[in-house]
Coordinates of C-alpha atoms and ligand atoms in Angstrom, one line a residue:
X983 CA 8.5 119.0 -6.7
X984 CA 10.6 120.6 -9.2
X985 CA 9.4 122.0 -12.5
X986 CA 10.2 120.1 -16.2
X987 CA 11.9 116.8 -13.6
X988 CA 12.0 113.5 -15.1
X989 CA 9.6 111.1 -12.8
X990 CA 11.4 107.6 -13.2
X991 CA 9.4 104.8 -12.3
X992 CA 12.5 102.1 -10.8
X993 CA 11.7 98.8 -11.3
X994 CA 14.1 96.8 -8.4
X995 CA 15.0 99.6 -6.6
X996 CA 16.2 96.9 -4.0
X997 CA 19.0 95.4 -6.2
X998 CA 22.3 96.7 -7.3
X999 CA 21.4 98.9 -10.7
X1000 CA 18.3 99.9 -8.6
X1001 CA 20.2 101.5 -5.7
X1002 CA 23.3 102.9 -8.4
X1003 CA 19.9 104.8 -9.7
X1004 CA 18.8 106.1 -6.7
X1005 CA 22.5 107.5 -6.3
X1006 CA 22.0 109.3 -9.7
X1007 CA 19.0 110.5 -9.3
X1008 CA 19.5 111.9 -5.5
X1009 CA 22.6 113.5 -6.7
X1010 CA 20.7 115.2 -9.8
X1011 CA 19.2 117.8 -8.2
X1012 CA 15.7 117.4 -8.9
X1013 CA 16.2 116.8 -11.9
X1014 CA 15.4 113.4 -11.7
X1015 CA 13.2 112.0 -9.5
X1016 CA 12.1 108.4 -8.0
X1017 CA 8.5 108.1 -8.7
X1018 CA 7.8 104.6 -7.9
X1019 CA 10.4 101.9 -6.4
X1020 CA 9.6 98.3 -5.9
X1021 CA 11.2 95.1 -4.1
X1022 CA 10.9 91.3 -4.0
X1023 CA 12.4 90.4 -0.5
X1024 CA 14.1 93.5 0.9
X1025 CA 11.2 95.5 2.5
X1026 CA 13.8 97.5 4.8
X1027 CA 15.6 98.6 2.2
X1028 CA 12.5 99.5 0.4
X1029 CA 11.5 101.3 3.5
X1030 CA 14.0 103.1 3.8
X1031 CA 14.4 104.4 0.1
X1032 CA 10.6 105.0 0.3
X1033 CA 11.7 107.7 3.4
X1034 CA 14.1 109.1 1.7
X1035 CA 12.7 109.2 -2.0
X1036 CA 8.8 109.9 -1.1
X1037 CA 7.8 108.1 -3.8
X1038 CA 4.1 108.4 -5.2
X1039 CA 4.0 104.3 -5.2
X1040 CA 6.1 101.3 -3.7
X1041 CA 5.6 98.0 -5.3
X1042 CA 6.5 94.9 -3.4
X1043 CA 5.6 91.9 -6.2
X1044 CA 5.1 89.1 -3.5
X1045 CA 1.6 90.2 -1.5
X1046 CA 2.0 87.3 1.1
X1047 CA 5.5 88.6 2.4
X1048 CA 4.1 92.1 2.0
X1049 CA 1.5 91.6 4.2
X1050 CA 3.5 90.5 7.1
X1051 CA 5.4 93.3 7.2
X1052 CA 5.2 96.4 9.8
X1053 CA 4.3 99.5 6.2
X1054 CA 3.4 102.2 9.2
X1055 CA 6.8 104.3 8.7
X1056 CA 5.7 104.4 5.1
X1057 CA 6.1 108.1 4.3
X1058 CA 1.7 109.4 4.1
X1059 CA 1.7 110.3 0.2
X1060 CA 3.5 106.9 -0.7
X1061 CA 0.6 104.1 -1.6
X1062 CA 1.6 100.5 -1.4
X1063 CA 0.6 98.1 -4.1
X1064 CA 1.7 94.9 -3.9
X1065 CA 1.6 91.6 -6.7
X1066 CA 3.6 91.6 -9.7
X1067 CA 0.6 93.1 -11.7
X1068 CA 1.5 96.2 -9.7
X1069 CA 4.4 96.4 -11.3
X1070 CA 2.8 96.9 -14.9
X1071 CA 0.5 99.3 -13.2
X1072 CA 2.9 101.4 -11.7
X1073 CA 5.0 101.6 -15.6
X1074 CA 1.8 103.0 -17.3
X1075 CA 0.9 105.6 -15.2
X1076 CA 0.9 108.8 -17.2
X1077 CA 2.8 110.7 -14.6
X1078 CA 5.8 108.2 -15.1
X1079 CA 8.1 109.5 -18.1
X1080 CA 10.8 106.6 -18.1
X1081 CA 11.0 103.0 -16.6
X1082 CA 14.0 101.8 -15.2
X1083 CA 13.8 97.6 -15.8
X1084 CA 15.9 96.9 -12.8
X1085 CA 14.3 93.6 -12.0
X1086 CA 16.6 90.8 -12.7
X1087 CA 15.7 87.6 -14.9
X1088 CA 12.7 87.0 -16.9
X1089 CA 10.6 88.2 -13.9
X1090 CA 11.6 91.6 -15.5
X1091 CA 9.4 90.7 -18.8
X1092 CA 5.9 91.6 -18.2
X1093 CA 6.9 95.2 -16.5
X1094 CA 9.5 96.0 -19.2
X1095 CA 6.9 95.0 -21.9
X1096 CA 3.7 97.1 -20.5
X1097 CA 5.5 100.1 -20.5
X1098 CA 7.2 99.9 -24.0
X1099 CA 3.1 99.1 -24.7
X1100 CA 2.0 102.3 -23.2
X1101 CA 4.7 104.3 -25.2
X1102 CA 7.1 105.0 -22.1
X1103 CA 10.5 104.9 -22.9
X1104 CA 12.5 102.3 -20.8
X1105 CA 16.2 102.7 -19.8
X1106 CA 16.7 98.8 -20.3
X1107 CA 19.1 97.0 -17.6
X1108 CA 17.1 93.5 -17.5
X1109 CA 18.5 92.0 -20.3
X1110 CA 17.3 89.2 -20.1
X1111 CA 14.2 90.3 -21.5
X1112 CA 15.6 91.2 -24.9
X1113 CA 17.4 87.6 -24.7
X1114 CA 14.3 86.1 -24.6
X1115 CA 12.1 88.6 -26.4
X1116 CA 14.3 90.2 -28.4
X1117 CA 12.5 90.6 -32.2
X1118 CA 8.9 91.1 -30.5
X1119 CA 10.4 93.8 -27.8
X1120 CA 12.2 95.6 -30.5
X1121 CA 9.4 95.7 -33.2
X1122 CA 6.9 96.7 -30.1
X1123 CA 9.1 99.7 -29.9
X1124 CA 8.9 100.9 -32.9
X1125 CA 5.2 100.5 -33.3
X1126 CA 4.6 102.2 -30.2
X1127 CA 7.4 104.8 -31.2
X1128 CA 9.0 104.9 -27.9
X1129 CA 12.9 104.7 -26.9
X1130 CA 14.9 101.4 -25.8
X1131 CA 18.0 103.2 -23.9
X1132 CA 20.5 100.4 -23.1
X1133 CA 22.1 100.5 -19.1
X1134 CA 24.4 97.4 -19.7
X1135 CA 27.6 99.2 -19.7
X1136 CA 28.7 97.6 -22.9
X1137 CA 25.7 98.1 -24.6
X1138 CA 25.9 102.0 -23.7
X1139 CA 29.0 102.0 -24.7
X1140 CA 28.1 101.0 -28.2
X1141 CA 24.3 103.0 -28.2
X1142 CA 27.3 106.3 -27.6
X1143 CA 30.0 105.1 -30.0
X1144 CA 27.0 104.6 -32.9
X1145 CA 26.5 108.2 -32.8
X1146 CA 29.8 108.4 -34.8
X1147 CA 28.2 107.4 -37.5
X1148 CA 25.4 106.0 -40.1
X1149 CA 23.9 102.0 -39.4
X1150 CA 25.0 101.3 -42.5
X1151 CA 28.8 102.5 -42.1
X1152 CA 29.2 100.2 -39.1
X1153 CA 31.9 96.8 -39.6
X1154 CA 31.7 95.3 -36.3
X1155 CA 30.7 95.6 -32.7
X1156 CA 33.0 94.4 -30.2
X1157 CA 31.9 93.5 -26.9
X1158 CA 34.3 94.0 -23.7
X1159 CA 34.6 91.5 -21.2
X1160 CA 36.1 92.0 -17.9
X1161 CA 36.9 87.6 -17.9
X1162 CA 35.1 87.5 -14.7
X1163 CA 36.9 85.9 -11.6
X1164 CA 38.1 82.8 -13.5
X1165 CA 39.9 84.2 -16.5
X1166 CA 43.6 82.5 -16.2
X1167 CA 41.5 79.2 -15.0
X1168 CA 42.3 75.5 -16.1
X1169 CA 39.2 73.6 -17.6
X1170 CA 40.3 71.3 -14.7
X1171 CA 40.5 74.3 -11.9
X1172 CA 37.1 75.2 -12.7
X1173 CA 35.9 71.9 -11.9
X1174 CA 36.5 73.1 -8.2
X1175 CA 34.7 76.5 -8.3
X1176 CA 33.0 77.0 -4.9
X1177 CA 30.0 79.2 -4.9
X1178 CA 31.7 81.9 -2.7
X1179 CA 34.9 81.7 -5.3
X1180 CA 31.7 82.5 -8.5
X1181 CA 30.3 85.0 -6.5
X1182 CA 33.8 87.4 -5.8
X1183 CA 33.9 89.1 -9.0
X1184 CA 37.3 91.3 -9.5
X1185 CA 36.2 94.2 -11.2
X1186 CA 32.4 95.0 -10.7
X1187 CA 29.6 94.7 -7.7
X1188 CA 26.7 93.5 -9.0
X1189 CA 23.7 91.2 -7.8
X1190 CA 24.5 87.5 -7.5
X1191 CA 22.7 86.4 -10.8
X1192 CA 24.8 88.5 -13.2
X1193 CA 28.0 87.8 -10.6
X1194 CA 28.0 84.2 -11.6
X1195 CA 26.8 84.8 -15.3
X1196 CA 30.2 86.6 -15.3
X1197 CA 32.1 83.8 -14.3
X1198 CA 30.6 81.4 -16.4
X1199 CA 31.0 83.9 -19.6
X1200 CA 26.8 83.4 -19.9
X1201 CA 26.8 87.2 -18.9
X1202 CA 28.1 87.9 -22.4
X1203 CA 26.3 84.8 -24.5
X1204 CA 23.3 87.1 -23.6
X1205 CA 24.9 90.2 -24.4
X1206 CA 25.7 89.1 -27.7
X1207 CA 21.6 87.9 -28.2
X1208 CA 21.1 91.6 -26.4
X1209 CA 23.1 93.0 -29.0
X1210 CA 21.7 91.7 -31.7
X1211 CA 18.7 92.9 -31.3
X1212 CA 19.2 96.2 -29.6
X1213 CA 21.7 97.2 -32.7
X1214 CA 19.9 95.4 -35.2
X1215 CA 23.5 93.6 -35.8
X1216 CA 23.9 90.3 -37.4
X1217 CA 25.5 88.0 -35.1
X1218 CA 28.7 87.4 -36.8
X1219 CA 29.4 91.1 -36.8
X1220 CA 29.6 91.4 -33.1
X1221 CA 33.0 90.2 -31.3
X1222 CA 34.4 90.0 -27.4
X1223 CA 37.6 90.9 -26.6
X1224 CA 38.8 90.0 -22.7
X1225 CA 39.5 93.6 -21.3
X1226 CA 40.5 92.4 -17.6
X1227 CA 40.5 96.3 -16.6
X1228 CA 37.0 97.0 -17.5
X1229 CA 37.6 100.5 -18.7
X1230 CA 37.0 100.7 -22.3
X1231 CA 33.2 99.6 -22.4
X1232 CA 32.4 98.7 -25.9
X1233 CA 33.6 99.1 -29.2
X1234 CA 32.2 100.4 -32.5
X1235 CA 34.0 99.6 -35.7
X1236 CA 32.9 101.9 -38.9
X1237 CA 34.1 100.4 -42.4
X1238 CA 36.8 102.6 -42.7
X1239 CA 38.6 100.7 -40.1
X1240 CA 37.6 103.6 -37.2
X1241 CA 36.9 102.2 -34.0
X1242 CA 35.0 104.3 -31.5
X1243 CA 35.2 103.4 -27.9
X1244 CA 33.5 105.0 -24.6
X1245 CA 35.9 104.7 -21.8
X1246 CA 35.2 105.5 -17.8
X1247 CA 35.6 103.5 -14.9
X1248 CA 33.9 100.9 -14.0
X1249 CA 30.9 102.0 -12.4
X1250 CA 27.1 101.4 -13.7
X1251 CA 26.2 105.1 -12.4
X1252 CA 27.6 106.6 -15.9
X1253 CA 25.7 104.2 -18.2
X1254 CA 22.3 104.7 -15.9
X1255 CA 22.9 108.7 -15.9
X1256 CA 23.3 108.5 -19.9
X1257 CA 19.9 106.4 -19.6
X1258 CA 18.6 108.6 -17.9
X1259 CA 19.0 112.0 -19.6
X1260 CA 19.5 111.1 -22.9
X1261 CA 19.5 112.7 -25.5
X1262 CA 21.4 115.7 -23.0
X1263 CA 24.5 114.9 -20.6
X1264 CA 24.8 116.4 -16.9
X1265 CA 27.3 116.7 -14.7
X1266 CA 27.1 113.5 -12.8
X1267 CA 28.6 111.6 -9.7
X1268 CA 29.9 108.0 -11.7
X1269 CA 33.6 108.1 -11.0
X1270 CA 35.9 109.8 -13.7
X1271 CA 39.7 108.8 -15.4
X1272 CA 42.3 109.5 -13.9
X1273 CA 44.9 110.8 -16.5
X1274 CA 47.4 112.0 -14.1
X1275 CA 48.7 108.3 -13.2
X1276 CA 49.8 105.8 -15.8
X1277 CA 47.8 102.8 -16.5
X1278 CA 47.3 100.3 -19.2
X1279 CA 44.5 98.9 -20.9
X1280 CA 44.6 95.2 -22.3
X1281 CA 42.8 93.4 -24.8
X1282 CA 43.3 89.8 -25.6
X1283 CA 40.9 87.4 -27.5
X1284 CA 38.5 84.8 -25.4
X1285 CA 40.1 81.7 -24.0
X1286 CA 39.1 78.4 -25.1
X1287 CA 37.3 77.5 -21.9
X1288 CA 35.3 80.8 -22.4
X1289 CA 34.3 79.8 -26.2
X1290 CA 31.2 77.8 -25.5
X1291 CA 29.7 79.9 -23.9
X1292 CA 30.1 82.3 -26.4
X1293 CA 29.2 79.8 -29.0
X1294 CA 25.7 79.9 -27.4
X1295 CA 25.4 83.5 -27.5
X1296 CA 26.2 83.4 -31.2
X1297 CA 24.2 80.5 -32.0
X1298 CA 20.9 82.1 -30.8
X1299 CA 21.3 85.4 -32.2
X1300 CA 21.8 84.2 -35.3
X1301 CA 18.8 81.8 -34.9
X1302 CA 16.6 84.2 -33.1
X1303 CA 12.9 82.6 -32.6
X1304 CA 12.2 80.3 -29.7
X1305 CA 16.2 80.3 -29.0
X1306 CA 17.1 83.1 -26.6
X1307 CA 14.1 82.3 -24.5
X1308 CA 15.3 78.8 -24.1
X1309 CA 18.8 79.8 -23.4
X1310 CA 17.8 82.5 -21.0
X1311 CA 15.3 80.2 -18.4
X1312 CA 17.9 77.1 -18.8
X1313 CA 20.8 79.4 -17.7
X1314 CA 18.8 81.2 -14.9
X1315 CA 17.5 77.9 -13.8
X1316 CA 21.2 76.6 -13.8
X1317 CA 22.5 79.3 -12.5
X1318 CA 19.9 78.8 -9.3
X1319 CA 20.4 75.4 -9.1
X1320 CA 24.1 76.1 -9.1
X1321 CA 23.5 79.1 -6.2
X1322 CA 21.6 75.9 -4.2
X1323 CA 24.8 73.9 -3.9
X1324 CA 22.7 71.6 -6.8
X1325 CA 24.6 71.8 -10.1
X1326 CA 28.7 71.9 -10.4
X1327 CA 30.2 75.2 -11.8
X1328 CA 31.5 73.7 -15.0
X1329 CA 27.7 72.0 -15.7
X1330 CA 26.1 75.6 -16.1
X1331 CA 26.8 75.8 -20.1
X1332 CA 26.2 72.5 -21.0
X1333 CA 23.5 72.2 -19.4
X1334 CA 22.2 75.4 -21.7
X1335 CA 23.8 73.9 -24.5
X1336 CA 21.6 70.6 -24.1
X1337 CA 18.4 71.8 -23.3
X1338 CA 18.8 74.5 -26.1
X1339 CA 19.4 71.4 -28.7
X1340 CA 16.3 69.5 -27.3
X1341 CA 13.7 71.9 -27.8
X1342 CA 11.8 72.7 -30.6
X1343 CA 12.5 75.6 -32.8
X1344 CA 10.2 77.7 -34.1
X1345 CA 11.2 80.9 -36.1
X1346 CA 8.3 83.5 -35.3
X1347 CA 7.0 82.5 -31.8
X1348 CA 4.5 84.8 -29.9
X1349 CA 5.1 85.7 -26.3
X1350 CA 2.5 83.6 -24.8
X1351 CA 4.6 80.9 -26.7
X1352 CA 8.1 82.3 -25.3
X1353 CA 6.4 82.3 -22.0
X1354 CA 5.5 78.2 -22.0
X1355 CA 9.2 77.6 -23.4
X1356 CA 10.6 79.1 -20.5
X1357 CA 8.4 77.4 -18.0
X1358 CA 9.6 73.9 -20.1
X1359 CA 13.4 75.0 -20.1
X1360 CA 13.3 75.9 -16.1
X1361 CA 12.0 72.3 -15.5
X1362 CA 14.8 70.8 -18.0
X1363 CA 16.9 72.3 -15.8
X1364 CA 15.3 70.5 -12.7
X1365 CA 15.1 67.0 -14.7
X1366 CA 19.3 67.6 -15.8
X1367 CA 20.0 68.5 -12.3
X1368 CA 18.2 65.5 -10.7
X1369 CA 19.6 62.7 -13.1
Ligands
LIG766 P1 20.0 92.3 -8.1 O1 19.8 90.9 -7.8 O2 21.0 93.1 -7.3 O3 18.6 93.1 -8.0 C1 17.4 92.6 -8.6 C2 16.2 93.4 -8.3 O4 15.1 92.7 -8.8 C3 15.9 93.6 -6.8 O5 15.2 94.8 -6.6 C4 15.0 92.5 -6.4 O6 14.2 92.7 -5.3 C5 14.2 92.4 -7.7 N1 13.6 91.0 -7.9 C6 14.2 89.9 -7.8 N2 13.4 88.9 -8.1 C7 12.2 89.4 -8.4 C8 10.9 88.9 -8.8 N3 10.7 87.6 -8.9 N4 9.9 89.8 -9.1 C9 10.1 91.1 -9.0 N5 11.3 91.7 -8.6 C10 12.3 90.8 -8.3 O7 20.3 92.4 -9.6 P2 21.2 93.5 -10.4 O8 20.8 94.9 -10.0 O9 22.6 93.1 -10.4 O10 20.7 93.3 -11.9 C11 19.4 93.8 -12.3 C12 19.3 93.6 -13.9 O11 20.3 94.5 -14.4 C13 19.7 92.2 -14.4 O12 18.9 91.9 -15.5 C14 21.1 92.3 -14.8 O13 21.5 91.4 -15.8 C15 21.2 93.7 -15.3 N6 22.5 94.3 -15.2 C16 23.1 94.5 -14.0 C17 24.4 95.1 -13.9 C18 25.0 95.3 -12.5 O14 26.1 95.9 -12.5 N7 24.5 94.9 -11.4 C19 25.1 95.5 -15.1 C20 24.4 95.3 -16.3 C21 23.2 94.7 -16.3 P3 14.8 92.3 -3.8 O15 16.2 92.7 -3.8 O16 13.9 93.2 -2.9 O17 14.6 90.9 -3.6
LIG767 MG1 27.3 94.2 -19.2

């Protein structure tokens, strides 16, 4: 093992960011290295990266599925834990000196929150857990005096472009969006969105919960909430702007009227890499511009189908509290019961909208109190899908 390497604990090694990571850190030359990988439901794929990585621990969070499965080709010096608990075991460990949160939805939580608890620094792709814990996550942080180091591309961008100058120089932030599949959509076209149709996203390759919270514009509702807290930005100083080309990232706008962007191709290896080795930059294997060959970079503002969603994403981080945690389990819960064939498309957002209206604010919840409001929003959900 080499001298002075970063041991990265990856937290859904299985999924999309997860296996982007493994890319960075197998091209890093020892500089980084997998210490502990986990999956859900795909134990080959865990098998194999366990071979090839020789992790110290593999984490597979459902024990029943686990057990059924053939571990023998695990490599000798790789332990198996299994159970979500294992999870939070693995991210305290005091050989692990980051924690990739790679786990998608609020399943991502508990993991994310032990190891900010234990003082590691976390290179943050589950974003849903600052949508839902946003305030408590961020002021956990800074008790424990660790590091939050944003993966979502466009909050990367902005974590690079707000080295340009002081926190209190910054205007605005402006948030890229790619428009997803269904940009130049009619309301009345995307009344027929097929679940095939949500899921074939034009720019970027990503798991199937982000894919369709893409299309439906929730993906940047909860970037906005992420933002707000991440940045410590009041909500009506962070904008979107379509960018259909997904090559400008992010945008930070100074009070002067400067606006500092961070531009690359699209490809989730650069903002894990900066993750990763921050505060120092390597060479690295994300793909790079091409300055040789013309090309053109678009910006227009959001469509009116696209608003209410983005009305939601406003509307909770400037409410904070119980909000974010209601809007993130009623659109993962939509968004499954939309993935089932169960809920229309179009009925995604509203049915966020509504079940964010019904429930009952409070301004300073505790997690335990987050973590009952998202149980009552998922079942919402089930009630608005079954009437
Ligand atoms: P994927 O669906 O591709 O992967 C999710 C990972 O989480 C897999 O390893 C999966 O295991 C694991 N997982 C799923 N459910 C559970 C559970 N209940 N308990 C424990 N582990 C679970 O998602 P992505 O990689 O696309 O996204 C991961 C996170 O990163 C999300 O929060 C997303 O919003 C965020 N993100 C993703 C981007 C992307 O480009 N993909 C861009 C920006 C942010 P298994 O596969 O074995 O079932
Ligand atoms: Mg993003």
């Amino acid at each position: 093992m080499a001298e002075n390497c970063k041991q990265i604990a990856v937290l859904g090694s299985t999924g999309s960011i997860g296996t982007s990571a493994l890319e960075v850190i197998a091209a890093s030359g020892g500089r980084l290295q997998a210490i502990a990988l986990s999956a859900h439901s795909q134990f080959d794929r865990l098998l194999k990266q366990a071979q090839e990585f020789q992790p110290r621990w593999v984490v597979v969070t459902d024990p029943q599925a686990a057990e059924a499965f053939d571990w023998s080709a695990l490599p000798v010096d790789t332990e198996l834990l299994t159970g979500s608990e294992a999870l939070c075991e693995v991210a305290i460990r005091d050989e692990v000196d980051l924690v990739l949160a790679a786990i998608v939805g609020r399943a991502g939580l508990e993991s994310t929150w032990a190891a900010i608890e234990n003082k590691k620094p976390v290179a943050l792709a589950n974003k849903e857990t600052m949508v839902m814990a946003g305030p408590l996550v961020t002021k956990l942080a800074e008790e424990r005096d660790t590091v939050l180091l944003p993966v979502d591309s466009e909050h990367s961008a902005i974590f690079q472009a707000l080295q340009s100058g002081k926190s209190n120089e910054v205007a605005r932030l402006v948030l890229t969006a790619s428009g997803g599949p269904f940009r130049d959509y009619s309301t009345e076209q995307l009344k027929n969105v097929t679940i095939a149709e949500a899921l074939d996203h034009p720019v970027w390759e990503m798991g199937p919960k982000i894919t369709i919270d893409s299309a439906t514009m929730m993906n940047k509702a909860l970037e906005i909430v992420e933002a707000r807290w991440m940045f410590g930005i009041n909500a009506e100083r962070i904008e979107v702007a379509i960018h259909p080309q997904s090559v400008v990232h992010s945008m930070v706008e100074y009070v002067d009227g400067s606006v500092v962007a961070q531009l690359s191709p699209p490809d989730m290896r650069l903002p894990i890499q900066v993750a990763f080795d921050y505060p120092h930059r390597f060479m690295g294997i994300a793909s790079r511009m091409d300055w040789q060959h013309g090309f053109s970079l678009d910006f227009w503002p959001p469509s009116e189908s696209q608003l209410p969603a983005l009305e939601l994403g406003h509307q909770c981080a400037s409410a904070g509290g119980t909000s974010g945690a209601v809007l993130n389990a009623a659109n993962e819960a939509a968004v499954g019961a939309f993935l089932a064939g169960e809920l229309h498309f179009t009925e995604i957002v509203p049915a966020c909208r509504s079940i964010l209206e019904m429930h009952s604010f409070d301004a300073n919840p505790t997690l335990s109190q987050l973590i009952k409001l998202d149980r009552w929003a998922r079942e919402e959900v089930t009630r608005w899908v079954c009437a």
